[in-house]
Coordinates of N, CA and C in Angstrom, one line a residue:
M196 N 133.1 44.4 -84.2 CA 132.5 45.5 -83.5 C 131.4 45.1 -82.6
K197 N 130.7 44.0 -82.9 CA 129.6 43.6 -82.0 C 130.1 43.2 -80.7
W198 N 131.2 42.5 -80.7 CA 131.7 42.0 -79.4 C 132.3 43.1 -78.5
I199 N 132.8 44.2 -79.2 CA 133.2 45.4 -78.5 C 132.0 46.1 -77.8
K200 N 130.9 46.2 -78.5 CA 129.7 46.8 -78.0 C 129.2 46.0 -76.8
K201 N 129.2 44.7 -77.0 CA 128.7 43.8 -75.9 C 129.5 43.9 -74.7
L202 N 130.9 44.0 -74.9 CA 131.8 44.1 -73.7 C 131.5 45.4 -73.0
F203 N 131.3 46.5 -73.8 CA 131.0 47.8 -73.2 C 129.7 47.7 -72.3
I204 N 128.7 47.1 -72.9 CA 127.4 47.0 -72.1 C 127.6 46.2 -70.8
I205 N 128.4 45.1 -70.9 CA 128.6 44.3 -69.7 C 129.4 45.1 -68.6
V206 N 130.5 45.8 -69.0 CA 131.2 46.6 -68.1 C 130.4 47.8 -67.5
W207 N 129.6 48.4 -68.4 CA 128.7 49.5 -68.0 C 127.7 49.0 -67.0
R208 N 127.1 47.8 -67.2 CA 126.1 47.3 -66.2 C 126.8 46.9 -64.9
I209 N 128.0 46.4 -64.9 CA 128.7 46.1 -63.7 C 128.9 47.5 -62.9
W210 N 129.2 48.5 -63.7 CA 129.4 49.9 -63.1 C 128.1 50.3 -62.4
F211 N 127.0 49.9 -62.9 CA 125.7 50.3 -62.3 C 125.7 49.8 -60.9
Y212 N 126.0 48.6 -60.6 CA 126.0 48.0 -59.3 C 127.0 48.7 -58.4
I213 N 128.1 49.0 -58.9 CA 129.1 49.8 -58.1 C 128.5 51.1 -57.7
L214 N 127.9 51.8 -58.7 CA 127.3 53.1 -58.4 C 126.1 53.0 -57.4
V215 N 125.4 51.9 -57.4 CA 124.3 51.7 -56.5 C 124.8 51.6 -55.1
I216 N 125.8 50.7 -54.9 CA 126.3 50.4 -53.6 C 127.2 51.4 -53.0
S217 N 128.1 51.9 -53.8 CA 129.2 52.8 -53.2 C 128.7 54.0 -52.4
P218 N 127.7 54.8 -53.0 CA 127.2 55.9 -52.3 C 126.5 55.5 -51.0
L219 N 125.8 54.3 -51.1 CA 125.1 53.8 -49.9 C 126.0 53.5 -48.7
I220 N 127.2 53.0 -49.1 CA 128.2 52.7 -48.1 C 128.7 54.0 -47.4
I221 N 128.9 55.0 -48.2 CA 129.4 56.3 -47.7 C 128.3 57.0 -46.9
L222 N 127.0 56.9 -47.3 CA 125.9 57.5 -46.6 C 125.3 56.6 -45.5
L223 N 125.8 55.4 -45.4 CA 125.2 54.4 -44.4 C 125.1 55.0 -43.0
P224 N 126.1 55.6 -42.4 CA 125.9 56.1 -41.0 C 124.7 57.0 -40.9
F225 N 124.5 57.9 -41.9 CA 123.4 58.9 -41.8 C 122.1 58.2 -42.1
L226 N 122.1 57.2 -43.0 CA 120.9 56.5 -43.4 C 120.4 55.7 -42.2
L227 N 121.3 55.1 -41.4 CA 121.0 54.3 -40.3 C 120.3 55.2 -39.2
I228 N 120.7 56.4 -39.1 CA 120.1 57.4 -38.2 C 118.7 57.8 -38.7
T229 N 118.6 58.2 -39.9 CA 117.3 58.8 -40.4 C 116.3 57.7 -40.6
T230 N 116.7 56.4 -40.8 CA 115.7 55.3 -40.9 C 115.3 54.7 -39.5
S231 N 115.9 55.2 -38.5 CA 115.6 54.6 -37.1 C 114.3 55.1 -36.6
K232 N 113.8 56.2 -37.1 CA 112.5 56.8 -36.6 C 111.7 57.3 -37.8
E233 N 110.4 57.0 -37.9 CA 109.6 57.4 -39.0 C 109.5 58.9 -39.1
K234 N 109.6 59.6 -38.0 CA 109.5 61.1 -38.1 C 110.7 61.7 -38.7
W235 N 111.8 61.0 -38.9 CA 113.0 61.5 -39.6 C 113.0 61.1 -41.0
Y236 N 111.9 60.6 -41.6 CA 111.9 60.1 -42.9 C 112.3 61.2 -44.0
D237 N 112.0 62.4 -43.7 CA 112.4 63.5 -44.7 C 113.9 63.4 -44.9
G238 N 114.7 63.2 -43.9 CA 116.1 63.1 -44.0 C 116.5 61.9 -44.9
T239 N 115.8 60.8 -44.7 CA 116.0 59.6 -45.6 C 115.7 59.9 -47.0
F240 N 114.6 60.6 -47.3 CA 114.3 60.9 -48.6 C 115.3 61.9 -49.3
F241 N 115.8 62.8 -48.5 CA 116.8 63.8 -49.0 C 118.0 63.0 -49.4
L242 N 118.5 62.1 -48.6 CA 119.7 61.3 -48.9 C 119.4 60.4 -50.1
G243 N 118.2 59.9 -50.2 CA 117.8 59.1 -51.3 C 117.9 59.9 -52.6
K244 N 117.5 61.2 -52.6 CA 117.7 62.0 -53.8 C 119.1 62.2 -54.2
I245 N 120.0 62.3 -53.3 CA 121.4 62.4 -53.6 C 121.9 61.1 -54.2
W246 N 121.5 60.0 -53.7 CA 121.9 58.7 -54.2 C 121.4 58.5 -55.6
A247 N 120.1 58.8 -55.8 CA 119.5 58.6 -57.1 C 120.1 59.5 -58.2
T248 N 120.5 60.7 -57.8 CA 121.1 61.6 -58.8 C 122.5 61.1 -59.2
I249 N 123.3 60.6 -58.2 CA 124.6 60.0 -58.5 C 124.5 58.8 -59.4
V250 N 123.5 57.9 -59.2 CA 123.4 56.7 -60.0 C 123.0 57.1 -61.4
L251 N 122.0 58.0 -61.6 CA 121.5 58.4 -62.9 C 122.6 59.0 -63.7
Y252 N 123.2 60.1 -63.2 CA 124.2 60.8 -64.0 C 125.5 60.0 -64.1
G253 N 125.8 59.2 -63.1 CA 127.0 58.3 -63.2 C 126.8 57.3 -64.3
M254 N 125.6 56.9 -64.6 CA 125.4 55.9 -65.7 C 125.3 56.6 -67.1
G255 N 125.4 57.9 -67.1 CA 125.2 58.6 -68.3 C 123.8 58.8 -68.7
F256 N 122.9 58.8 -67.8 CA 121.5 59.1 -68.0 C 121.2 60.5 -67.7
F257 N 120.3 61.1 -68.6 CA 120.0 62.5 -68.4 C 118.5 62.7 -68.3
P258 N 118.0 62.8 -67.0 CA 116.5 62.8 -66.8 C 115.9 64.1 -67.5
K259 N 114.8 63.9 -68.1 CA 114.0 65.0 -68.7 C 112.6 64.8 -68.3
V260 N 112.2 65.7 -67.4 CA 110.9 65.5 -66.7 C 109.9 66.6 -67.3
T261 N 108.7 66.1 -67.7 CA 107.6 66.9 -68.1 C 106.5 66.9 -67.0
Y262 N 106.2 68.0 -66.4 CA 105.2 68.1 -65.3 C 103.9 68.6 -65.9
K263 N 102.9 67.8 -66.0 CA 101.6 68.2 -66.5 C 100.7 68.5 -65.3
T264 N 101.3 68.4 -64.1 CA 100.6 68.7 -62.8 C 101.6 69.1 -61.8
K265 N 101.2 69.9 -60.8 CA 102.0 70.4 -59.8 C 101.9 69.6 -58.5
L266 N 102.9 69.0 -58.0 CA 102.9 68.3 -56.8 C 103.3 69.2 -55.6
E267 N 102.4 69.2 -54.6 CA 102.7 70.1 -53.5 C 103.5 69.4 -52.4
W268 N 104.4 70.1 -51.8 CA 105.2 69.6 -50.7 C 104.3 69.2 -49.5
R269 N 104.5 68.0 -49.0 CA 103.9 67.5 -47.8 C 102.4 67.1 -48.1
K270 N 102.0 67.1 -49.3 CA 100.6 66.6 -49.6 C 100.8 65.1 -50.0
S271 N 99.8 64.3 -49.5 CA 99.9 62.9 -49.8 C 99.3 62.6 -51.2
Y272 N 100.1 61.7 -51.9 CA 99.7 61.3 -53.3 C 99.9 59.8 -53.4
M273 N 99.2 59.2 -54.4 CA 99.5 57.8 -54.7 C 100.3 57.9 -56.1
L274 N 101.6 57.7 -56.0 CA 102.4 57.7 -57.2 C 102.4 56.4 -57.9
T275 N 102.1 56.3 -59.2 CA 102.0 55.1 -59.9 C 102.7 55.3 -61.3
A276 N 103.4 54.2 -61.7 CA 104.2 54.3 -63.0 C 104.3 52.9 -63.6
N277 N 104.6 52.9 -64.9 CA 105.0 51.6 -65.5 C 106.4 51.2 -65.0
H278 N 106.6 49.9 -65.0 CA 107.8 49.4 -64.4 C 108.5 48.4 -65.3
T279 N 109.6 48.8 -65.9 CA 110.3 47.9 -66.8 C 111.8 47.8 -66.5
S280 N 112.3 48.5 -65.5 CA 113.7 48.6 -65.3 C 114.0 48.9 -63.8
M281 N 115.2 48.5 -63.4 CA 115.7 48.8 -62.0 C 115.9 50.3 -61.9
I282 N 116.1 51.0 -63.0 CA 116.4 52.5 -63.0 C 115.1 53.2 -62.6
D283 N 113.9 52.6 -62.8 CA 112.7 53.2 -62.4 C 112.7 53.7 -61.0
I284 N 113.3 53.0 -60.1 CA 113.4 53.3 -58.7 C 114.1 54.7 -58.5
M285 N 115.3 54.8 -59.1 CA 116.0 56.0 -59.0 C 115.3 57.2 -59.7
M286 N 114.6 56.9 -60.8 CA 113.9 58.0 -61.5 C 112.7 58.5 -60.7
M287 N 112.0 57.6 -60.0 CA 110.9 58.0 -59.2 C 111.4 58.9 -58.0
I288 N 112.5 58.5 -57.4 CA 113.0 59.4 -56.3 C 113.5 60.7 -56.8
Y289 N 114.1 60.7 -58.0 CA 114.7 61.9 -58.6 C 113.6 62.9 -58.9
I290 N 112.4 62.4 -59.5 CA 111.4 63.4 -60.0 C 110.4 63.9 -59.0
S291 N 110.3 63.1 -57.9 CA 109.2 63.5 -56.9 C 109.6 64.7 -56.1
K292 N 108.7 65.6 -56.0 CA 108.9 66.8 -55.1 C 108.4 66.7 -53.7
T293 N 107.8 65.5 -53.4 CA 107.3 65.3 -52.1 C 107.8 63.9 -51.6
P294 N 108.1 63.8 -50.3 CA 108.6 62.5 -49.8 C 107.6 61.4 -49.9
F295 N 108.0 60.2 -50.3 CA 107.1 59.1 -50.5 C 107.8 57.8 -50.0
V296 N 107.0 56.8 -49.8 CA 107.5 55.5 -49.4 C 107.2 54.5 -50.5
F297 N 108.1 53.7 -50.9 CA 107.8 52.6 -51.8 C 107.1 51.4 -51.1
I298 N 106.2 50.9 -51.8 CA 105.7 49.5 -51.4 C 106.3 48.6 -52.5
G299 N 107.2 47.7 -52.1 CA 108.0 46.9 -53.0 C 108.2 45.5 -52.6
K300 N 108.7 44.7 -53.5 CA 108.9 43.3 -53.4 C 109.9 43.0 -52.2
R301 N 109.5 42.0 -51.4 CA 110.4 41.6 -50.3 C 111.7 41.1 -50.8
E302 N 111.8 40.5 -52.0 CA 113.0 39.8 -52.5 C 114.1 40.8 -52.6
L303 N 113.9 42.1 -52.8 CA 115.0 43.1 -53.0 C 115.7 43.3 -51.7
A304 N 115.1 42.9 -50.5 CA 115.7 43.1 -49.2 C 116.9 42.2 -49.1
R305 N 117.1 41.2 -50.0 CA 118.2 40.2 -49.9 C 119.5 40.8 -50.5
L306 N 119.4 41.9 -51.2 CA 120.6 42.5 -51.9 C 121.5 43.1 -50.8
P307 N 122.8 43.0 -51.1 CA 123.8 43.5 -50.1 C 123.7 45.0 -50.0
V308 N 123.9 45.6 -48.9 CA 123.9 47.0 -48.6 C 122.6 47.7 -49.0
F309 N 122.2 47.7 -50.2 CA 120.9 48.2 -50.7 C 119.8 47.6 -49.9
G310 N 119.8 46.3 -49.7 CA 118.7 45.6 -49.1 C 118.5 46.0 -47.6
L311 N 119.6 46.4 -46.9 CA 119.5 46.9 -45.6 C 118.7 48.2 -45.5
I312 N 119.1 49.1 -46.3 CA 118.3 50.4 -46.4 C 116.9 50.2 -46.9
Y313 N 116.8 49.3 -47.9 CA 115.5 49.0 -48.4 C 114.5 48.5 -47.3
R314 N 115.0 47.6 -46.5 CA 114.2 47.1 -45.4 C 113.7 48.1 -44.4
R315 N 114.7 49.1 -44.2 CA 114.4 50.1 -43.1 C 113.6 51.2 -43.6
S316 N 113.5 51.5 -44.9 CA 112.9 52.7 -45.4 C 111.6 52.4 -46.3
C317 N 111.4 51.1 -46.7 CA 110.3 50.8 -47.6 C 109.3 49.9 -46.9
I318 N 108.1 49.8 -47.5 CA 107.1 48.8 -47.0 C 107.2 47.6 -47.9
L319 N 107.6 46.5 -47.3 CA 107.9 45.2 -48.0 C 106.6 44.4 -48.1
V320 N 106.5 43.7 -49.2 CA 105.3 42.8 -49.4 C 105.7 41.6 -50.2
D321 N 105.2 40.5 -49.7 CA 105.2 39.2 -50.5 C 103.9 39.1 -51.1
R322 N 103.8 39.3 -52.4 CA 102.5 39.3 -53.1 C 101.8 38.0 -53.1
G323 N 102.5 36.9 -52.8 CA 101.9 35.6 -52.8 C 101.4 35.2 -51.4
N324 N 101.5 36.1 -50.4 CA 101.2 35.9 -49.0 C 100.1 36.8 -48.6
A325 N 98.9 36.3 -48.2 CA 97.8 37.2 -47.9 C 98.1 38.0 -46.6
K326 N 98.8 37.4 -45.6 CA 99.1 38.2 -44.4 C 100.1 39.3 -44.7
S327 N 101.1 39.0 -45.6 CA 102.0 40.0 -45.9 C 101.4 41.2 -46.6
R328 N 100.4 40.9 -47.5 CA 99.7 41.9 -48.2 C 98.9 42.8 -47.3
K329 N 98.3 42.2 -46.3 CA 97.5 42.9 -45.3 C 98.4 43.8 -44.4
D330 N 99.5 43.2 -44.0 CA 100.4 44.0 -43.2 C 101.0 45.2 -43.9
A331 N 101.3 45.0 -45.2 CA 101.8 46.1 -46.0 C 100.7 47.2 -46.2
F332 N 99.5 46.8 -46.3 CA 98.3 47.7 -46.5 C 98.2 48.6 -45.2
L333 N 98.3 47.9 -44.1 CA 98.1 48.6 -42.8 C 99.3 49.6 -42.6
Q334 N 100.5 49.2 -42.9 CA 101.7 50.1 -42.8 C 101.5 51.3 -43.7
A335 N 101.0 51.1 -45.0 CA 100.8 52.2 -45.9 C 99.7 53.2 -45.4
Q336 N 98.7 52.6 -44.7 CA 97.6 53.5 -44.1 C 98.2 54.4 -43.1
R337 N 99.1 53.8 -42.2 CA 99.7 54.6 -41.2 C 100.6 55.7 -41.8
R338 N 101.4 55.4 -42.8 CA 102.3 56.4 -43.4 C 101.5 57.5 -44.0
L339 N 100.4 57.2 -44.7 CA 99.5 58.2 -45.3 C 98.9 59.1 -44.3
K340 N 98.5 58.6 -43.2 CA 98.0 59.4 -42.1 C 99.0 60.4 -41.6
N341 N 100.3 60.1 -41.7 CA 101.4 60.9 -41.3 C 101.8 61.9 -42.3
G342 N 101.1 62.0 -43.5 CA 101.4 62.9 -44.5 C 102.4 62.6 -45.5
V343 N 102.8 61.3 -45.5 CA 103.8 60.8 -46.5 C 103.1 60.2 -47.7
S344 N 103.6 60.4 -48.9 CA 103.0 59.8 -50.1 C 103.4 58.3 -50.2
I345 N 102.7 57.6 -51.1 CA 103.0 56.2 -51.3 C 103.3 56.0 -52.8
C346 N 104.3 55.2 -53.1 CA 104.6 54.8 -54.5 C 104.4 53.3 -54.7
I347 N 103.6 53.0 -55.7 CA 103.3 51.6 -56.0 C 103.5 51.4 -57.5
F348 N 104.2 50.5 -58.0 CA 104.2 50.1 -59.4 C 103.0 49.1 -59.5
P349 N 101.9 49.6 -60.1 CA 100.7 48.8 -60.0 C 100.6 47.5 -60.8
E350 N 101.6 47.3 -61.7 CA 101.6 46.0 -62.4 C 102.1 44.9 -61.5
G351 N 102.7 45.3 -60.4 CA 103.1 44.2 -59.4 C 104.4 43.5 -59.8
G352 N 105.1 44.0 -60.8 CA 106.3 43.4 -61.3 C 106.5 43.9 -62.8
V353 N 107.5 43.3 -63.4 CA 107.9 43.6 -64.8 C 107.2 42.6 -65.7
P354 N 106.5 43.1 -66.7 CA 105.8 42.2 -67.7 C 106.8 41.2 -68.3
N355 N 106.5 39.9 -68.4 CA 107.4 39.0 -69.0 C 107.6 39.3 -70.5
D356 N 106.5 39.8 -71.2 CA 106.6 40.1 -72.6 C 107.2 41.5 -72.7
V357 N 108.4 41.6 -73.3 CA 109.1 42.8 -73.4 C 108.4 43.8 -74.4
Y358 N 107.5 43.3 -75.2 CA 106.8 44.2 -76.1 C 105.4 44.6 -75.6
K359 N 105.1 44.2 -74.4 CA 103.8 44.6 -73.8 C 103.9 45.9 -73.1
K360 N 103.0 46.8 -73.4 CA 103.0 48.1 -72.8 C 102.9 48.1 -71.3
L361 N 101.7 47.5 -70.8 CA 101.4 47.4 -69.4 C 100.8 46.1 -69.1
D362 N 101.2 45.5 -67.9 CA 100.5 44.3 -67.4 C 99.3 44.7 -66.7
E363 N 98.5 43.8 -66.3 CA 97.3 44.0 -65.5 C 97.6 44.7 -64.2
F364 N 96.9 45.7 -63.8 CA 97.1 46.4 -62.6 C 96.5 45.7 -61.4
K365 N 97.2 45.7 -60.3 CA 96.7 45.2 -59.0 C 95.8 46.2 -58.4
D366 N 95.1 45.8 -57.3 CA 94.1 46.7 -56.7 C 94.6 47.6 -55.6
G367 N 95.8 47.3 -55.0 CA 96.2 47.9 -53.8 C 96.3 49.5 -53.9
A368 N 96.9 50.0 -54.9 CA 97.1 51.4 -55.1 C 95.7 52.2 -55.1
F369 N 94.8 51.6 -55.7 CA 93.5 52.2 -56.0 C 92.6 52.1 -54.8
R370 N 92.7 51.0 -54.1 CA 92.0 50.8 -52.8 C 92.5 51.9 -51.8
L371 N 93.8 52.0 -51.6 CA 94.3 53.0 -50.7 C 93.9 54.4 -51.1
S372 N 94.0 54.7 -52.4 CA 93.7 56.0 -52.8 C 92.2 56.4 -52.5
I373 N 91.3 55.5 -52.6 CA 89.9 55.8 -52.3 C 89.7 55.9 -50.8
E374 N 90.3 54.9 -50.1 CA 90.1 54.9 -48.6 C 90.6 56.2 -48.0
H375 N 91.7 56.8 -48.5 CA 92.3 58.0 -47.9 C 92.0 59.2 -48.7
Q376 N 91.2 59.1 -49.8 CA 90.8 60.2 -50.6 C 91.9 61.0 -51.1
I377 N 93.0 60.4 -51.6 CA 94.2 61.1 -52.1 C 94.2 60.9 -53.6
P378 N 94.8 61.9 -54.3 CA 94.9 61.9 -55.7 C 95.9 60.8 -56.2
I379 N 95.6 60.3 -57.3 CA 96.5 59.4 -58.0 C 97.4 60.2 -59.0
V380 N 98.7 59.9 -59.0 CA 99.6 60.6 -60.0 C 100.1 59.5 -61.0
P381 N 99.5 59.5 -62.2 CA 100.1 58.6 -63.2 C 101.4 59.1 -63.7
I382 N 102.4 58.3 -63.8 CA 103.7 58.7 -64.4 C 104.2 57.7 -65.4
S383 N 104.6 58.2 -66.5 CA 105.1 57.4 -67.6 C 106.7 57.5 -67.7
F384 N 107.3 56.3 -67.8 CA 108.7 56.2 -68.1 C 108.9 55.6 -69.5
P385 N 109.0 56.5 -70.5 CA 109.0 55.9 -71.9 C 110.3 55.3 -72.3
D386 N 111.4 55.6 -71.6 CA 112.7 55.2 -72.1 C 113.4 54.2 -71.2
S387 N 112.9 53.8 -70.1 CA 113.6 52.9 -69.2 C 113.8 51.6 -69.8
K388 N 112.9 51.0 -70.6 CA 113.0 49.7 -71.2 C 114.1 49.8 -72.2
K389 N 114.2 50.8 -73.0 CA 115.2 50.9 -74.0 C 116.6 51.1 -73.4
R390 N 116.7 52.0 -72.4 CA 118.0 52.4 -71.8 C 118.5 51.3 -70.9
F391 N 117.7 50.6 -70.1 CA 118.2 49.7 -69.1 C 117.2 48.7 -68.6
R392 N 116.8 47.9 -69.6 CA 115.8 46.9 -69.2 C 116.4 45.7 -68.4
Y393 N 115.6 44.9 -67.8 CA 116.1 43.8 -67.0 C 116.9 42.8 -68.0
G394 N 117.9 42.3 -67.6 CA 118.8 41.5 -68.5 C 120.2 42.1 -68.4
F395 N 121.1 41.5 -69.1 CA 122.5 42.0 -68.9 C 123.2 42.2 -70.3
D396 N 122.4 42.3 -71.3 CA 123.0 42.4 -72.7 C 122.5 43.5 -73.5
S397 N 121.9 44.5 -72.9 CA 121.3 45.6 -73.7 C 121.3 46.9 -72.9
G398 N 121.0 48.0 -73.6 CA 121.0 49.3 -72.9 C 122.0 50.2 -73.4
S399 N 121.8 51.5 -73.1 CA 122.8 52.6 -73.5 C 122.5 53.8 -72.7
P400 N 123.5 54.7 -72.5 CA 123.3 56.0 -71.9 C 122.4 56.8 -72.8
G401 N 121.9 57.9 -72.2 CA 121.1 58.8 -73.0 C 120.0 59.4 -72.1
V402 N 119.1 60.1 -72.8 CA 118.0 60.8 -72.1 C 117.0 59.8 -71.5
L403 N 116.6 60.0 -70.3 CA 115.5 59.3 -69.7 C 114.3 60.2 -69.4
R404 N 113.3 60.0 -70.2 CA 112.1 60.9 -70.0 C 111.2 60.4 -68.9
A405 N 110.5 61.3 -68.2 CA 109.4 61.0 -67.3 C 108.3 62.0 -67.6
V406 N 107.1 61.5 -67.7 CA 105.9 62.4 -67.9 C 105.0 62.2 -66.7
I407 N 104.8 63.3 -65.9 CA 103.9 63.3 -64.8 C 102.6 63.8 -65.2
H408 N 101.6 63.0 -65.3 CA 100.3 63.3 -65.9 C 99.4 64.1 -64.9
P409 N 98.3 64.7 -65.4 CA 97.4 65.3 -64.5 C 96.8 64.4 -63.4
L410 N 96.5 64.9 -62.3 CA 96.0 64.1 -61.2 C 94.7 63.4 -61.5
I411 N 94.5 62.2 -61.0 CA 93.2 61.6 -61.0 C 92.6 61.7 -59.6
Q412 N 91.6 62.4 -59.4 CA 91.0 62.7 -58.1 C 90.2 61.5 -57.6
T413 N 90.2 61.3 -56.3 CA 89.4 60.2 -55.7 C 88.4 60.7 -54.7
E414 N 88.4 62.0 -54.5 CA 87.6 62.7 -53.5 C 86.1 62.4 -53.8
G415 N 85.4 61.9 -52.8 CA 84.0 61.6 -52.9 C 83.6 60.2 -53.5
L416 N 84.7 59.5 -53.9 CA 84.4 58.1 -54.4 C 84.2 57.1 -53.3
E417 N 83.3 56.2 -53.5 CA 83.1 55.1 -52.5 C 84.0 54.0 -52.9
L418 N 84.4 53.2 -51.9 CA 85.2 52.0 -52.1 C 84.4 50.9 -52.6
N419 N 84.4 50.7 -53.9 CA 83.7 49.5 -54.4 C 84.4 49.1 -55.7
L420 N 84.0 47.9 -56.2 CA 84.7 47.3 -57.4 C 84.6 48.2 -58.6
K421 N 83.4 48.9 -58.8 CA 83.3 49.7 -60.0 C 84.3 50.9 -60.0
N422 N 84.4 51.5 -58.8 CA 85.3 52.7 -58.8 C 86.8 52.2 -58.9
R423 N 87.1 51.1 -58.3 CA 88.5 50.6 -58.4 C 88.8 50.3 -59.9
K424 N 87.9 49.7 -60.6 CA 88.1 49.4 -62.0 C 88.2 50.7 -62.8
L425 N 87.4 51.7 -62.5 CA 87.5 53.0 -63.2 C 88.8 53.6 -63.0
L426 N 89.3 53.7 -61.8 CA 90.6 54.3 -61.5 C 91.7 53.5 -62.2
K427 N 91.7 52.2 -62.2 CA 92.7 51.4 -62.9 C 92.7 51.8 -64.4
Q428 N 91.5 51.8 -65.0 CA 91.5 52.1 -66.4 C 92.0 53.5 -66.7
Q429 N 91.6 54.5 -65.9 CA 92.1 55.9 -66.1 C 93.6 56.0 -66.0
T430 N 94.1 55.4 -65.0 CA 95.5 55.4 -64.7 C 96.3 54.7 -65.8
A431 N 95.9 53.5 -66.2 CA 96.5 52.8 -67.3 C 96.5 53.6 -68.6
E432 N 95.4 54.2 -68.9 CA 95.3 54.9 -70.2 C 96.3 56.1 -70.1
A433 N 96.4 56.8 -69.0 CA 97.3 58.0 -68.9 C 98.7 57.5 -69.1
I434 N 99.1 56.5 -68.4 CA 100.5 56.0 -68.4 C 100.8 55.5 -69.8
A435 N 99.9 54.7 -70.4 CA 100.2 54.1 -71.7 C 100.3 55.1 -72.8
S436 N 99.7 56.3 -72.6 CA 99.6 57.3 -73.7 C 101.0 57.8 -74.1
E437 N 102.0 57.6 -73.2 CA 103.4 58.1 -73.5 C 104.3 56.9 -73.7
L438 N 103.8 55.7 -73.9 CA 104.7 54.5 -74.1 C 104.5 54.1 -75.6
Y439 N 105.7 53.9 -76.2 CA 105.6 53.7 -77.7 C 106.2 52.4 -78.2
W440 N 106.3 51.4 -77.3 CA 106.8 50.1 -77.9 C 105.7 49.1 -78.0

């Protein structure tokens, strides 16, 4: 029975990549148009929602979202969440009621088809390169000024220890939040690690919960080390409160 279960998981995970790429190929002509100008980003985000919904339900995942705060359309936020799975990307797009831009790893731009759209719609950063980090920060500032939200997984990657709740948060999300006086939205994904963690030998269909916590306000805060540390602590505590491993 174990080998049958393992075979199912392998086939199911291969199906994931088919689901990720196939809708993008179908939507590619429209995505190339909407990603050609920043002012058309709402169209890109709408198509992204279609893609994320297809992937989630096609994998047998059933999102269950608890909103402890109301997100207003066209208001800028800093969306932050724990990151343990590739499915976190689709979940974030699915649950957000306001258009946002990911700040993500440059390495994902190498993936076929997905990488093309990723390069054109996201802000890419090489975290080991100071110039890349600065360029990403400046791009994020411009998008925020245009009324688009930003999404950053503040851990900067997936923790190597699968039993670790949260890795140490990077500064970028909190610095941007203070500079632009925008609220931080802590989001918990309690089930992503169980349902579809990185690796190729585990996971299962089922409910994927997301908890959108009350806003953490930055209005009136000065940009200094003390306030960045405070925001990191408050955000981490909110996210960790719904993680149970």
